[in-house]
C-alpha positions as a printed NumPy array, in Angstrom:
array([[103.033, 100.581,  99.998],
       [ 99.408,  99.003, 100.153],
       [ 99.594,  95.478, 100.705],
       [ 97.402,  93.379,  98.803],
       [ 95.986,  90.437, 100.252],
       [ 96.4  ,  87.49 ,  98.14 ],
       [ 92.956,  86.777,  96.13 ],
       [ 90.889,  89.292,  98.051],
       [ 90.267,  93.306,  97.796],
       [ 91.695,  93.754, 101.382],
       [ 94.239,  95.976, 102.01 ],
       [ 96.366,  96.638, 104.746],
       [ 98.667,  99.735, 105.843],
       [100.296,  99.449, 109.192],
       [ 97.514,  98.151, 111.093],
       [ 94.715, 100.007, 108.937],
       [ 92.885,  97.255, 107.415],
       [ 90.016,  97.623, 104.659],
       [ 88.345,  97.05 , 101.648],
       [ 86.35 , 100.026, 101.045],
       [ 86.875, 101.708,  98.187],
       [ 87.039, 105.227,  99.668],
       [ 89.392, 104.305, 102.388],
       [ 91.938, 102.525,  99.875],
       [ 91.403, 105.683,  97.63 ],
       [ 92.635, 107.968, 100.962],
       [ 95.309, 105.534, 101.894],
       [ 96.602, 105.486,  98.257],
       [ 96.471, 109.525,  98.337],
       [ 98.432, 108.959, 101.59 ],
       [101.217, 107.281,  99.886],
       [101.679, 110.049,  97.307],
       [101.671, 112.158,  99.628],
       [104.537, 110.506, 102.007],
       [107.503, 112.036, 100.556],
       [106.283, 115.807, 100.691],
       [107.352, 118.027, 102.947],
       [103.868, 120.042, 103.01 ],
       [101.716, 119.661, 106.337],
       [ 98.649, 117.51 , 105.944],
       [ 94.99 , 117.541, 107.763],
       [ 93.564, 114.539, 108.41 ],
       [ 89.811, 114.937, 109.57 ],
       [ 87.274, 112.449, 110.888],
       [ 85.561, 111.207, 113.925],
       [ 87.385, 109.79 , 117.153],
       [ 88.758, 106.046, 116.357],
       [ 88.617, 106.27 , 112.775],
       [ 92.394, 105.548, 112.48 ],
       [ 93.585, 109.117, 111.902],
       [ 96.974, 108.713, 113.808],
       [ 97.63 , 105.454, 111.497],
       [ 96.997, 107.488, 108.477],
       [ 99.451, 109.972, 109.956],
       [102.104, 107.218, 110.485],
       [101.49 , 106.229, 106.979],
       [102.27 , 109.562, 106.008],
       [105.564, 109.918, 107.958],
       [106.638, 107.089, 105.061],
       [110.603, 106.712, 105.587],
       [111.775, 109.702, 107.418],
       [114.803, 109.119, 108.946],
       [113.35 , 111.099, 112.277],
       [111.035, 109.83 , 114.668],
       [107.328, 109.948, 114.171],
       [105.787, 111.773, 117.547],
       [102.381, 112.311, 118.213],
       [100.557, 114.445, 120.722],
       [ 97.006, 115.131, 121.76 ],
       [ 96.117, 118.923, 122.085],
       [ 92.73 , 117.859, 123.498],
       [ 92.085, 119.713, 126.881],
       [ 95.792, 121.143, 127.425],
       [ 96.372, 124.212, 128.867],
       [ 98.522, 126.658, 126.61 ],
       [101.396, 126.654, 128.845],
       [101.495, 122.583, 128.902],
       [101.263, 122.715, 124.96 ],
       [104.276, 125.176, 124.778],
       [106.562, 123.734, 127.37 ],
       [105.913, 120.261, 125.511],
       [106.515, 121.862, 122.031],
       [109.503, 123.99 , 122.759],
       [111.407, 122.497, 126.011],
       [113.282, 124.718, 128.077],
       [116.861, 125.425, 129.543],
       [117.536, 124.637, 133.287],
       [116.569, 127.746, 135.481],
       [114.541, 129.101, 132.751],
       [111.77 , 128.984, 135.686],
       [110.838, 127.985, 139.258],
       [111.308, 124.156, 138.952],
       [112.971, 123.788, 135.745],
       [116.1  , 121.906, 137.765],
       [117.701, 120.385, 134.192],
       [117.147, 121.428, 130.505],
       [114.536, 119.582, 128.805],
       [114.342, 118.756, 124.699],
       [110.719, 119.173, 123.506],
       [108.989, 117.302, 121.054],
       [110.108, 119.843, 117.898],
       [113.422, 118.389, 118.634],
       [112.517, 115.225, 119.182],
       [110.625, 114.988, 116.019],
       [113.855, 116.465, 113.948],
       [113.838, 114.975, 110.432],
       [111.004, 113.293, 110.888],
       [107.015, 113.778, 111.731],
       [105.088, 115.745, 114.366],
       [101.625, 114.683, 114.551],
       [ 99.393, 117.026, 116.508],
       [ 95.943, 115.865, 117.062],
       [ 92.523, 117.512, 118.179],
       [ 94.038, 120.785, 116.46 ],
       [ 90.598, 121.768, 116.073],
       [ 90.267, 122.426, 119.932],
       [ 93.076, 124.872, 120.643],
       [ 92.52 , 128.493, 121.771],
       [ 92.813, 131.874, 119.555],
       [ 95.982, 132.387, 121.17 ],
       [ 97.937, 128.873, 120.434],
       [ 96.665, 129.408, 116.934],
       [ 98.793, 132.578, 116.642],
       [101.693, 130.61 , 118.234],
       [101.249, 127.865, 115.7  ],
       [100.859, 129.728, 112.64 ],
       [104.321, 131.578, 113.362],
       [105.885, 128.005, 113.762],
       [104.342, 126.771, 110.574],
       [105.48 , 129.458, 108.475],
       [108.816, 130.111, 109.897],
       [109.711, 126.373, 110.806],
       [111.881, 128.325, 113.685],
       [110.899, 128.274, 117.426],
       [112.864, 129.175, 120.962],
       [113.192, 126.82 , 123.763],
       [111.638, 128.611, 127.139],
       [114.496, 130.313, 128.414],
       [116.824, 130.369, 125.486],
       [117.541, 133.21 , 123.326],
       [118.253, 131.708, 119.983],
       [116.124, 130.434, 117.365],
       [116.337, 126.361, 116.367],
       [114.992, 125.431, 113.197],
       [112.324, 122.442, 113.098],
       [113.417, 120.03 , 110.318],
       [110.549, 117.463, 110.53 ],
       [106.982, 117.65 , 108.745],
       [103.724, 118.838, 110.639],
       [100.517, 116.524, 110.268],
       [ 97.362, 117.6  , 111.929],
       [ 94.081, 115.847, 112.861],
       [ 90.941, 117.089, 114.129],
       [ 87.111, 116.008, 114.388],
       [ 86.165, 119.151, 113.56 ],
       [ 87.171, 122.804, 113.199],
       [ 85.26 , 125.555, 115.55 ],
       [ 83.573, 128.372, 114.029],
       [ 86.666, 130.639, 115.881],
       [ 89.498, 128.428, 113.906],
       [ 91.604, 131.218, 111.983],
       [ 91.105, 130.911, 108.438],
       [ 94.872, 131.786, 107.725],
       [ 96.088, 128.759, 110.034],
       [ 93.589, 126.599, 108.095],
       [ 94.795, 127.19 , 105.103],
       [ 98.637, 126.616, 106.19 ],
       [ 97.715, 123.206, 107.594],
       [ 95.592, 122.096, 104.941],
       [ 97.92 , 122.096, 101.846],
       [ 96.801, 118.713, 101.724],
       [ 93.296, 117.046, 103.304],
       [ 92.367, 113.421, 104.107],
       [ 89.027, 112.493, 105.392],
       [ 88.774, 109.023, 107.372],
       [ 85.381, 107.134, 107.181],
       [ 83.301, 105.958, 110.086],
       [ 83.377, 102.44 , 110.647],
       [ 79.363, 102.442, 110.957],
       [ 79.486, 103.013, 107.07 ],
       [ 82.065, 100.75 , 106.712],
       [ 80.133,  97.122, 107.425],
       [ 82.375,  95.112, 105.514],
       [ 85.442,  96.114, 107.13 ],
       [ 83.817,  95.742, 110.514],
       [ 83.558,  92.362, 109.432],
       [ 87.222,  92.089, 108.899],
       [ 88.138,  93.462, 112.262],
       [ 85.742,  90.923, 114.107],
       [ 87.139,  87.835, 112.076],
       [ 89.119,  85.818, 114.712],
       [ 87.267,  87.004, 117.568],
       [ 83.648,  85.934, 116.919],
       [ 82.157,  83.301, 114.404],
       [ 80.645,  84.466, 111.445],
       [ 76.819,  84.272, 112.826],
       [ 78.18 ,  86.113, 116.081],
       [ 79.692,  88.855, 114.193],
       [ 76.391,  89.529, 112.071],
       [ 74.428,  89.246, 115.323],
       [ 76.614,  91.976, 117.058],
       [ 76.651,  94.249, 113.482],
       [ 72.609,  93.872, 113.57 ],
       [ 72.473,  95.165, 116.982],
       [ 75.358,  98.076, 116.634],
       [ 73.799,  99.598, 113.427],
       [ 69.974,  99.662, 114.965],
       [ 71.378, 100.948, 118.425],
       [ 71.762, 105.027, 118.186],
       [ 74.274, 105.631, 120.883],
       [ 76.785, 103.265, 118.889],
       [ 79.3  , 106.035, 117.433],
       [ 81.016, 103.451, 115.174],
       [ 84.362, 103.489, 115.802],
       [ 86.981, 100.376, 115.895],
       [ 87.871, 100.364, 119.917],
       [ 83.98 , 100.713, 120.531],
       [ 83.277,  97.695, 118.368],
       [ 86.295,  95.787, 119.909],
       [ 85.115,  96.4  , 123.456],
       [ 81.434,  95.049, 122.495],
       [ 82.673,  91.858, 120.642],
       [ 84.688,  91.148, 124.3  ],
       [ 81.617,  91.645, 125.783],
       [ 79.733,  89.685, 123.392],
       [ 82.14 ,  86.657, 123.502],
       [ 82.744,  86.312, 127.302],
       [ 79.121,  87.786, 128.517],
       [ 76.547,  87.608, 125.435],
       [ 74.433,  89.717, 123.445],
       [ 72.155,  90.404, 126.747],
       [ 75.219,  91.91 , 128.14 ],
       [ 76.458,  94.692, 125.484],
       [ 76.89 ,  98.11 , 126.723],
       [ 76.065, 100.467, 124.058],
       [ 77.31 , 104.165, 125.555]])
């Protein structure tokens, strides 16, 4: 459950620390969905905590939480990662390999950057989600996937299939960028910078047009500020 800090309206859920009302509402929705079997689609900008939300959705499942980013992966590699293969199924397959669908049995398979996959891979995923069955490369019999699918993306391209979208977005959660959560940014910087340093850094960040506003970026800037000072901040 969401842990509320004593005498403060601050919530911590497996590393996602926030006092933003929108984020708190989203995390509470994730709690309600944690025991459900249906897929969930998490949308939001890079570095806004989508994997943390996915892990929250994993809940108390007995199987493992397995994450795979599909960004820039060729279809053949995605299939090999998901399905696995049997020994001798192709040149170089000297041993059998368990795919992630087996590894995530009774657990959660989190597929990130779903919006970037090719049309062919979309068709493959659609069938997988509809049937919960797959076949290892080189095998003749289907295997049942007993876990849960969770997906995430920055955005869905114009070529994304509507039937696949309908399947993966039974429930949809959206993360909020850090640049819209100044109070949360101060919480993240607490213990790294003084209050005065945090205020100065955030004023500089909010004014800089190249600041994307994600957690990793802010932590990198905080280290630069602490060690080298404000004149050596590297906004990219």
